mmCIF file of C-alpha atoms in Angstrom:
data_model
loop_
_atom_site.group_PDB
_atom_site.id
_atom_site.type_symbol
_atom_site.label_atom_id
_atom_site.label_comp_id
_atom_site.label_asym_id
_atom_site.label_seq_id
_atom_site.Cartn_x
_atom_site.Cartn_y
_atom_site.Cartn_z
ATOM 1 C CA UNK I 1 10.181 -22.036 33.921
ATOM 2 C CA UNK I 2 6.839 -20.475 33.036
ATOM 3 C CA UNK I 3 6.964 -18.146 30.045
ATOM 4 C CA UNK I 4 5.001 -14.992 29.324
ATOM 5 C CA UNK I 5 2.338 -14.417 26.712
ATOM 6 C CA UNK I 6 3.589 -11.683 24.386
ATOM 7 C CA UNK I 7 1.079 -9.518 22.549
ATOM 8 C CA UNK I 8 1.869 -8.352 19.034
ATOM 9 C CA UNK I 9 1.995 -4.565 19.028
ATOM 10 C CA UNK I 10 -1.080 -2.963 17.532
ATOM 11 C CA UNK I 11 1.134 -0.381 15.824
ATOM 12 C CA UNK I 12 2.169 -3.090 13.401
ATOM 13 C CA UNK I 13 -1.325 -3.328 11.982
ATOM 14 C CA UNK I 14 -2.512 -0.009 10.685
ATOM 15 C CA UNK I 15 -0.731 2.993 9.295
ATOM 16 C CA UNK I 16 -0.802 5.762 11.878
ATOM 17 C CA UNK I 17 0.903 8.480 9.885
ATOM 18 C CA UNK I 18 -2.280 9.920 8.376
ATOM 19 C CA UNK I 19 -3.174 12.797 10.663
ATOM 20 C CA UNK I 20 -5.500 15.721 10.215
ATOM 21 C CA UNK I 21 -2.974 17.887 8.377
ATOM 22 C CA UNK I 22 -2.734 19.225 4.872
ATOM 23 C CA UNK I 23 -0.893 18.399 1.684
ATOM 24 C CA UNK I 24 -0.568 20.528 -1.429
ATOM 25 C CA UNK I 25 -2.311 19.215 -4.518
ATOM 26 C CA UNK I 26 -1.069 20.363 -7.919
ATOM 27 C CA UNK I 27 -2.239 23.138 -10.165
ATOM 28 C CA UNK I 28 -3.596 22.049 -13.535
ATOM 29 C CA UNK I 29 -2.556 23.319 -16.927
ATOM 30 C CA UNK I 30 -3.615 22.827 -20.518
ATOM 31 C CA UNK I 31 -1.652 23.317 -23.704
ATOM 32 C CA UNK I 32 -3.907 23.486 -26.774
ATOM 33 C CA UNK I 33 -1.165 21.788 -28.832
ATOM 34 C CA UNK I 34 -1.172 18.650 -26.696
ATOM 35 C CA UNK I 35 -2.995 15.480 -27.783
ATOM 36 C CA UNK I 36 -6.505 14.962 -26.460
ATOM 37 C CA UNK I 37 -7.056 12.479 -23.638
ATOM 38 C CA UNK I 38 -8.875 9.208 -24.257
ATOM 39 C CA UNK I 39 -11.850 10.188 -22.085
ATOM 40 C CA UNK I 40 -13.821 13.399 -21.705
ATOM 41 C CA UNK I 41 -14.808 14.751 -18.304
ATOM 42 C CA UNK I 42 -18.304 13.268 -18.304
ATOM 43 C CA UNK I 43 -16.977 9.798 -19.150
ATOM 44 C CA UNK I 44 -14.260 9.912 -16.487
ATOM 45 C CA UNK I 45 -16.606 11.189 -13.796
ATOM 46 C CA UNK I 46 -19.156 8.492 -14.664
ATOM 47 C CA UNK I 47 -16.499 5.811 -14.221
ATOM 48 C CA UNK I 48 -15.519 7.252 -10.837
ATOM 49 C CA UNK I 49 -19.182 7.441 -9.784
ATOM 50 C CA UNK I 50 -19.841 3.838 -10.819
ATOM 51 C CA UNK I 51 -16.742 2.655 -8.956
ATOM 52 C CA UNK I 52 -17.809 4.508 -5.816
ATOM 53 C CA UNK I 53 -21.299 2.990 -6.009
ATOM 54 C CA UNK I 54 -19.946 -0.550 -6.297
ATOM 55 C CA UNK I 55 -17.719 0.012 -3.262
ATOM 56 C CA UNK I 56 -20.547 1.497 -1.191
ATOM 57 C CA UNK I 57 -22.976 -1.296 -2.138
ATOM 58 C CA UNK I 58 -20.320 -3.926 -1.459
ATOM 59 C CA UNK I 59 -19.534 -2.386 1.923
ATOM 60 C CA UNK I 60 -23.200 -2.411 2.905
ATOM 61 C CA UNK I 61 -23.573 -6.070 1.910
ATOM 62 C CA UNK I 62 -20.023 -7.153 2.887
ATOM 63 C CA UNK I 63 -19.900 -8.540 -0.683
ATOM 64 C CA UNK I 64 -16.345 -9.010 -1.912
ATOM 65 C CA UNK I 65 -17.300 -10.642 -5.240
ATOM 66 C CA UNK I 66 -18.931 -7.471 -6.564
ATOM 67 C CA UNK I 67 -15.682 -5.575 -5.994
ATOM 68 C CA UNK I 68 -14.025 -7.499 -8.815
ATOM 69 C CA UNK I 69 -16.122 -5.646 -11.398
ATOM 70 C CA UNK I 70 -14.568 -2.285 -10.497
ATOM 71 C CA UNK I 71 -11.414 -2.957 -8.491
ATOM 72 C CA UNK I 72 -8.143 -4.719 -9.275
ATOM 73 C CA UNK I 73 -4.607 -5.116 -7.957
ATOM 74 C CA UNK I 74 -3.736 -3.640 -4.586
ATOM 75 C CA UNK I 75 -7.097 -1.877 -4.225
ATOM 76 C CA UNK I 76 -8.971 -5.166 -4.625
ATOM 77 C CA UNK I 77 -6.728 -7.008 -2.171
ATOM 78 C CA UNK I 78 -6.990 -4.236 0.416
ATOM 79 C CA UNK I 79 -10.769 -3.760 0.247
ATOM 80 C CA UNK I 80 -11.418 -7.518 0.177
ATOM 81 C CA UNK I 81 -9.425 -7.925 3.390
ATOM 82 C CA UNK I 82 -11.178 -4.982 5.031
ATOM 83 C CA UNK I 83 -14.604 -6.429 4.190
ATOM 84 C CA UNK I 84 -13.536 -9.805 5.553
ATOM 85 C CA UNK I 85 -12.704 -8.185 8.887
ATOM 86 C CA UNK I 86 -15.846 -6.036 8.844
ATOM 87 C CA UNK I 87 -18.042 -9.075 8.252
ATOM 88 C CA UNK I 88 -16.376 -11.036 11.055
ATOM 89 C CA UNK I 89 -16.538 -8.163 13.544
ATOM 90 C CA UNK I 90 -19.837 -6.559 12.429
ATOM 91 C CA UNK I 91 -18.125 -3.227 11.813
ATOM 92 C CA UNK I 92 -18.077 -0.760 8.935
ATOM 93 C CA UNK I 93 -15.354 0.016 6.397
ATOM 94 C CA UNK I 94 -14.395 3.640 5.751
ATOM 95 C CA UNK I 95 -15.091 4.653 2.132
ATOM 96 C CA UNK I 96 -12.400 5.496 -0.420
ATOM 97 C CA UNK I 97 -12.680 9.142 -1.437
ATOM 98 C CA UNK I 98 -13.030 9.346 -5.234
ATOM 99 C CA UNK I 99 -14.493 12.843 -5.315
ATOM 100 C CA UNK I 100 -12.670 14.948 -7.875
ATOM 101 C CA UNK I 101 -10.521 18.037 -7.484
ATOM 102 C CA UNK I 102 -7.859 17.090 -10.017
ATOM 103 C CA UNK I 103 -8.778 14.688 -12.811
ATOM 104 C CA UNK I 104 -6.675 13.547 -15.741
ATOM 105 C CA UNK I 105 -6.609 10.667 -18.191
ATOM 106 C CA UNK I 106 -3.947 8.995 -20.282
ATOM 107 C CA UNK I 107 -3.406 9.796 -23.943
ATOM 108 C CA UNK I 108 -2.750 7.642 -26.996
ATOM 109 C CA UNK I 109 -4.329 4.547 -28.562
ATOM 110 C CA UNK I 110 -2.308 1.929 -26.696
ATOM 111 C CA UNK I 111 -3.341 -0.113 -23.671
ATOM 112 C CA UNK I 112 -3.249 -0.208 -20.716
ATOM 113 C CA UNK I 113 -4.914 3.153 -20.074
ATOM 114 C CA UNK I 114 -5.510 4.990 -16.838
ATOM 115 C CA UNK I 115 -7.412 7.701 -14.977
ATOM 116 C CA UNK I 116 -5.537 9.804 -12.421
ATOM 117 C CA UNK I 117 -7.744 11.353 -9.733
ATOM 118 C CA UNK I 118 -6.912 13.523 -6.715
ATOM 119 C CA UNK I 119 -9.405 14.470 -4.034
ATOM 120 C CA UNK I 120 -8.785 17.203 -1.462
ATOM 121 C CA UNK I 121 -10.842 15.347 1.124
ATOM 122 C CA UNK I 122 -13.039 16.920 3.770
ATOM 123 C CA UNK I 123 -12.003 19.117 6.668
ATOM 124 C CA UNK I 124 -9.248 17.507 8.694
ATOM 125 C CA UNK I 125 -8.587 14.878 6.022
ATOM 126 C CA UNK I 126 -5.620 14.399 3.724
ATOM 127 C CA UNK I 127 -6.033 14.286 -0.070
ATOM 128 C CA UNK I 128 -6.455 10.905 -1.721
ATOM 129 C CA UNK I 129 -4.616 10.143 -4.956
ATOM 130 C CA UNK I 130 -6.000 7.234 -6.964
ATOM 131 C CA UNK I 131 -5.371 5.409 -10.220
ATOM 132 C CA UNK I 132 -7.938 3.522 -12.273
ATOM 133 C CA UNK I 133 -6.623 1.224 -14.983
ATOM 134 C CA UNK I 134 -8.016 -0.749 -17.914
ATOM 135 C CA UNK I 135 -6.112 -3.442 -19.786
ATOM 136 C CA UNK I 136 -8.140 -3.490 -23.030
ATOM 137 C CA UNK I 137 -11.203 -2.063 -24.769
ATOM 138 C CA UNK I 138 -13.501 -4.776 -23.376
ATOM 139 C CA UNK I 139 -12.652 -4.243 -19.713
ATOM 140 C CA UNK I 140 -13.952 -1.671 -17.236
ATOM 141 C CA UNK I 141 -11.613 0.898 -15.803
ATOM 142 C CA UNK I 142 -10.837 -0.513 -12.368
ATOM 143 C CA UNK I 143 -9.482 1.166 -9.252
ATOM 144 C CA UNK I 144 -6.038 -0.400 -8.865
ATOM 145 C CA UNK I 145 -4.275 1.950 -6.421
ATOM 146 C CA UNK I 146 -5.289 4.543 -3.869
ATOM 147 C CA UNK I 147 -3.193 6.341 -1.267
ATOM 148 C CA UNK I 148 -3.694 9.252 1.053
ATOM 149 C CA UNK I 149 -0.976 11.823 0.537
ATOM 150 C CA UNK I 150 1.448 12.407 3.385
ATOM 151 C CA UNK I 151 1.076 15.577 5.379
ATOM 152 C CA UNK I 152 3.113 18.408 3.903
ATOM 153 C CA UNK I 153 3.898 16.871 0.509
ATOM 154 C CA UNK I 154 3.470 18.796 -2.720
ATOM 155 C CA UNK I 155 2.531 17.006 -5.930
ATOM 156 C CA UNK I 156 3.929 18.597 -9.105
ATOM 157 C CA UNK I 157 1.519 20.058 -11.637
ATOM 158 C CA UNK I 158 -0.793 17.659 -13.466
ATOM 159 C CA UNK I 159 -2.161 18.363 -16.980
ATOM 160 C CA UNK I 160 -5.885 19.046 -17.268
ATOM 161 C CA UNK I 161 -8.149 16.203 -18.342
ATOM 162 C CA UNK I 162 -8.500 17.531 -21.867
ATOM 163 C CA UNK I 163 -4.749 17.310 -22.371
ATOM 164 C CA UNK I 164 -4.221 14.074 -20.498
ATOM 165 C CA UNK I 165 -1.043 12.528 -19.134
ATOM 166 C CA UNK I 166 1.354 10.230 -20.977
ATOM 167 C CA UNK I 167 1.367 6.701 -19.605
ATOM 168 C CA UNK I 168 4.942 5.456 -19.449
ATOM 169 C CA UNK I 169 6.147 1.866 -19.451
ATOM 170 C CA UNK I 170 7.583 0.302 -16.267
ATOM 171 C CA UNK I 171 10.872 0.043 -18.164
ATOM 172 C CA UNK I 172 10.905 3.675 -19.405
ATOM 173 C CA UNK I 173 14.369 5.240 -19.139
ATOM 174 C CA UNK I 174 13.611 8.966 -19.065
ATOM 175 C CA UNK I 175 13.736 9.152 -15.275
ATOM 176 C CA UNK I 176 16.226 8.858 -12.428
ATOM 177 C CA UNK I 177 15.383 5.153 -12.495
ATOM 178 C CA UNK I 178 12.924 3.189 -14.568
ATOM 179 C CA UNK I 179 9.592 2.989 -12.705
ATOM 180 C CA UNK I 180 10.178 -0.722 -12.106
ATOM 181 C CA UNK I 181 13.677 -0.105 -10.727
ATOM 182 C CA UNK I 182 12.326 2.718 -8.556
ATOM 183 C CA UNK I 183 9.894 0.281 -6.937
ATOM 184 C CA UNK I 184 12.610 -2.368 -6.526
ATOM 185 C CA UNK I 185 14.865 0.162 -4.828
ATOM 186 C CA UNK I 186 12.037 1.361 -2.596
ATOM 187 C CA UNK I 187 11.441 -2.211 -1.443
ATOM 188 C CA UNK I 188 15.165 -2.502 -0.642
ATOM 189 C CA UNK I 189 15.044 0.812 1.224
ATOM 190 C CA UNK I 190 12.035 -0.248 3.293
ATOM 191 C CA UNK I 191 13.752 -3.542 4.086
ATOM 192 C CA UNK I 192 16.907 -1.850 5.357
ATOM 193 C CA UNK I 193 16.678 1.905 5.809
ATOM 194 C CA UNK I 194 20.344 2.154 6.760
ATOM 195 C CA UNK I 195 21.412 0.047 3.775
ATOM 196 C CA UNK I 196 22.683 0.903 0.304
ATOM 197 C CA UNK I 197 19.498 2.703 -0.792
ATOM 198 C CA UNK I 198 19.388 5.093 2.176
ATOM 199 C CA UNK I 199 20.630 7.989 0.014
ATOM 200 C CA UNK I 200 18.315 7.176 -2.893
ATOM 201 C CA UNK I 201 15.101 8.148 -1.070
ATOM 202 C CA UNK I 202 13.915 10.957 1.112
ATOM 203 C CA UNK I 203 12.690 9.792 4.497
ATOM 204 C CA UNK I 204 8.926 9.358 4.439
ATOM 205 C CA UNK I 205 6.185 8.580 6.974
ATOM 206 C CA UNK I 206 5.507 5.081 5.621
ATOM 207 C CA UNK I 207 9.146 4.091 5.968
ATOM 208 C CA UNK I 208 9.146 5.531 9.491
ATOM 209 C CA UNK I 209 5.956 3.603 10.249
ATOM 210 C CA UNK I 210 7.540 0.310 9.249
ATOM 211 C CA UNK I 211 10.651 1.043 11.285
ATOM 212 C CA UNK I 212 8.618 1.869 14.395
ATOM 213 C CA UNK I 213 6.391 -1.191 13.927
ATOM 214 C CA UNK I 214 9.437 -3.446 13.882
ATOM 215 C CA UNK I 215 10.923 -1.661 16.896
ATOM 216 C CA UNK I 216 7.673 -1.938 18.872
ATOM 217 C CA UNK I 217 7.390 -5.654 18.212
ATOM 218 C CA UNK I 218 10.994 -6.220 19.214
ATOM 219 C CA UNK I 219 10.442 -4.296 22.441
ATOM 220 C CA UNK I 220 7.371 -6.384 23.219
ATOM 221 C CA UNK I 221 9.286 -9.581 22.499
ATOM 222 C CA UNK I 222 12.222 -8.532 24.635
ATOM 223 C CA UNK I 223 10.066 -8.436 27.738
ATOM 224 C CA UNK I 224 11.256 -12.031 28.039
ATOM 225 C CA UNK I 225 14.857 -11.909 26.818
ATOM 226 C CA UNK I 226 15.703 -14.096 23.812
ATOM 227 C CA UNK I 227 12.274 -15.742 23.877
ATOM 228 C CA UNK I 228 11.094 -14.417 20.502
ATOM 229 C CA UNK I 229 12.754 -13.502 17.196
ATOM 230 C CA UNK I 230 11.120 -10.637 15.280
ATOM 231 C CA UNK I 231 11.669 -10.076 11.538
ATOM 232 C CA UNK I 232 10.347 -7.856 8.766
ATOM 233 C CA UNK I 233 10.177 -8.993 5.149
ATOM 234 C CA UNK I 234 9.295 -6.472 2.434
ATOM 235 C CA UNK I 235 8.790 -7.478 -1.199
ATOM 236 C CA UNK I 236 7.245 -6.234 -4.406
ATOM 237 C CA UNK I 237 4.005 -8.026 -5.166
ATOM 238 C CA UNK I 238 2.588 -9.183 -8.493
ATOM 239 C CA UNK I 239 0.319 -6.181 -9.068
ATOM 240 C CA UNK I 240 1.058 -4.002 -12.117
ATOM 241 C CA UNK I 241 3.189 -0.876 -11.850
ATOM 242 C CA UNK I 242 1.552 2.154 -13.478
ATOM 243 C CA UNK I 243 3.493 5.338 -14.181
ATOM 244 C CA UNK I 244 2.400 8.657 -15.699
ATOM 245 C CA UNK I 245 4.502 11.636 -16.714
ATOM 246 C CA UNK I 246 3.818 15.050 -15.184
ATOM 247 C CA UNK I 247 4.282 18.542 -16.628
ATOM 248 C CA UNK I 248 7.781 18.858 -15.174
ATOM 249 C CA UNK I 249 8.852 15.544 -16.792
ATOM 250 C CA UNK I 250 8.899 13.673 -13.476
ATOM 251 C CA UNK I 251 6.944 10.432 -13.215
ATOM 252 C CA UNK I 252 4.285 9.456 -10.707
ATOM 253 C CA UNK I 253 4.692 5.747 -10.053
ATOM 254 C CA UNK I 254 1.758 3.782 -8.625
ATOM 255 C CA UNK I 255 2.717 0.443 -7.139
ATOM 256 C CA UNK I 256 2.128 -1.829 -4.183
ATOM 257 C CA UNK I 257 4.377 -3.694 -1.799
ATOM 258 C CA UNK I 258 3.742 -6.585 0.539
ATOM 259 C CA UNK I 259 5.336 -6.785 3.946
ATOM 260 C CA UNK I 260 5.234 -9.396 6.681
ATOM 261 C CA UNK I 261 6.057 -8.926 10.348
ATOM 262 C CA UNK I 262 6.856 -12.251 12.005
ATOM 263 C CA UNK I 263 7.289 -13.204 15.647
ATOM 264 C CA UNK I 264 8.909 -16.620 16.107
ATOM 265 C CA UNK I 265 9.176 -18.327 19.490
ATOM 266 C CA UNK I 266 12.722 -19.386 20.406
ATOM 267 C CA UNK I 267 12.034 -20.782 23.887
ATOM 268 C CA UNK I 268 9.312 -23.362 24.381
ATOM 269 C CA UNK I 269 6.535 -22.213 26.660
ATOM 270 C CA UNK I 270 6.338 -18.660 25.319
ATOM 271 C CA UNK I 271 3.007 -17.711 23.770
ATOM 272 C CA UNK I 272 2.120 -15.048 21.220
ATOM 273 C CA UNK I 273 -1.235 -13.289 21.249
ATOM 274 C CA UNK I 274 -2.613 -11.845 18.017
ATOM 275 C CA UNK I 275 -4.230 -8.387 18.092
ATOM 276 C CA UNK I 276 -8.013 -8.378 17.751
ATOM 277 C CA UNK I 277 -7.855 -6.905 14.244
ATOM 278 C CA UNK I 278 -5.921 -9.964 13.043
ATOM 279 C CA UNK I 279 -8.084 -12.655 14.640
ATOM 280 C CA UNK I 280 -10.570 -12.794 11.693
ATOM 281 C CA UNK I 281 -7.724 -14.047 9.476
ATOM 282 C CA UNK I 282 -6.793 -16.768 11.953
ATOM 283 C CA UNK I 283 -10.018 -17.830 13.651
ATOM 284 C CA UNK I 284 -10.825 -17.273 17.319
ATOM 285 C CA UNK I 285 -9.340 -20.650 18.264
ATOM 286 C CA UNK I 286 -5.952 -19.604 16.855
ATOM 287 C CA UNK I 287 -5.673 -16.156 18.370
ATOM 288 C CA UNK I 288 -2.836 -17.422 20.540
ATOM 289 C CA UNK I 289 0.267 -19.097 19.143
ATOM 290 C CA UNK I 290 2.909 -21.254 20.787
ATOM 291 C CA UNK I 291 5.302 -21.113 17.833
ATOM 292 C CA UNK I 292 5.008 -18.451 15.145
ATOM 293 C CA UNK I 293 2.710 -15.535 14.395
ATOM 294 C CA UNK I 294 3.060 -13.583 11.150
ATOM 295 C CA UNK I 295 1.002 -10.643 9.908
ATOM 296 C CA UNK I 296 1.014 -9.755 6.202
ATOM 297 C CA UNK I 297 -0.064 -6.381 4.823
ATOM 298 C CA UNK I 298 -0.337 -4.798 1.386
ATOM 299 C CA UNK I 299 0.568 -1.141 0.939
ATOM 300 C CA UNK I 300 -0.506 0.936 -2.048
ATOM 301 C CA UNK I 301 2.191 3.565 -2.577
ATOM 302 C CA UNK I 302 2.799 6.434 -4.963
ATOM 303 C CA UNK I 303 6.392 7.458 -5.681
ATOM 304 C CA UNK I 304 7.827 10.529 -7.377
ATOM 305 C CA UNK I 305 10.606 9.503 -9.786
ATOM 306 C CA UNK I 306 12.527 12.618 -10.960
ATOM 307 C CA UNK I 307 13.367 13.207 -14.605
ATOM 308 C CA UNK I 308 16.733 11.808 -15.668
ATOM 309 C CA UNK I 309 18.494 15.187 -15.796
ATOM 310 C CA UNK I 310 17.646 15.997 -12.152
ATOM 311 C CA UNK I 311 19.647 15.141 -9.057
ATOM 312 C CA UNK I 312 16.626 15.008 -6.743
ATOM 313 C CA UNK I 313 16.102 11.981 -4.559
ATOM 314 C CA UNK I 314 13.159 9.689 -5.124
ATOM 315 C CA UNK I 315 10.392 10.060 -2.588
ATOM 316 C CA UNK I 316 7.109 8.509 -1.574
ATOM 317 C CA UNK I 317 4.202 10.959 -1.718
ATOM 318 C CA UNK I 318 1.575 8.778 -0.076
ATOM 319 C CA UNK I 319 0.688 5.315 1.147
ATOM 320 C CA UNK I 320 -2.275 3.271 2.282
ATOM 321 C CA UNK I 321 -1.777 -0.054 4.021
ATOM 322 C CA UNK I 322 -4.125 -2.839 5.076
ATOM 323 C CA UNK I 323 -3.567 -6.190 6.803
ATOM 324 C CA UNK I 324 -4.495 -8.916 4.314
ATOM 325 C CA UNK I 325 -3.593 -12.111 6.147
ATOM 326 C CA UNK I 326 -2.007 -13.819 9.124
ATOM 327 C CA UNK I 327 -0.486 -17.184 9.961
ATOM 328 C CA UNK I 328 -0.206 -19.141 13.196
ATOM 329 C CA UNK I 329 2.071 -22.140 13.725
ATOM 330 C CA UNK I 330 2.386 -24.236 16.900
ATOM 331 C CA UNK I 331 5.702 -24.901 18.644
ATOM 332 C CA UNK I 332 6.004 -28.429 17.277
ATOM 333 C CA UNK I 333 6.046 -27.074 13.709
ATOM 334 C CA UNK I 334 8.954 -24.707 14.287
ATOM 335 C CA UNK I 335 10.871 -26.281 17.179
ATOM 336 C CA UNK I 336 14.612 -26.758 16.666
ATOM 337 C CA UNK I 337 15.957 -30.273 16.183
ATOM 338 C CA UNK I 338 17.652 -30.193 19.601
ATOM 339 C CA UNK I 339 15.563 -27.899 21.786
ATOM 340 C CA UNK I 340 16.892 -26.534 25.042
ATOM 341 C CA UNK I 341 15.276 -28.449 27.929
ATOM 342 C CA UNK I 342 12.736 -26.267 29.709
ATOM 343 C CA UNK I 343 14.345 -26.890 33.069
ATOM 344 C CA UNK I 344 17.715 -25.547 31.851
ATOM 345 C CA UNK I 345 16.420 -22.124 30.641
#
């Protein structure tokens, strides 16, 4: 029996929750008794300007190598993938907004150190919250995380640059969960939103996006009943977790997660068609699969982890997600040991 070609739903590829609505960015305060931040305003703004220039120059030249001088972690992985697609499709990459409305820096002599920046964005755009990080005195501050804030969220107050923000360790215990445990629990929540962590987090647009992406793919696959198995795998990646403490003793946790949506053929003869945005990762000759098609994305997220004495739920304040890779396998690589004869389907 002839099988259908099933197209992977485009909704699985790019985050669609970032509409032209507003979010509330924090007020800034300064206590003269607080320690002084590691950087002054001119130094921090110069770093942001230099980072923006490298990204703009790299975008114009589709040069991913230059990004490594000013980007790291999730930001580097996301922009590298975007430039790969732009080069293959002769398109442009939207810039990351590092203009400054709220700017703060970490305090204390220890490393790593970080710069926290929030931009209001232009008319009809959501604010962007970003984190630049340096590991030692010989390394540039590098953009490691950036996320557009979700519509309607409010970020608690951030200390002014002169005062700075305390950088807290991933294992710090002054919060509802350690920053590392908060990320681990968020991964578990994204993996199964009706599971044991469903009461730990407030519902957020990124979680809803993942749920709808999985649902859309399953609906597409079910056009030919039992022909395709669809799965979602969410995991923490190897990028550093960076957390800073706010005025109200809550922590902002910057992290990234990797998730893979996979469509696996169960009945021989079914074909899977990759969306156009994924083809650059596969090659034009592998845009169609007879066995397995998987799409992997990296999401830069920022979580609000309440202080230990609060009963508030954890919540995601923003997310940015980019497809970073795809895989195609033919039927013969994934076929069961005793396949059902085509004539008996």
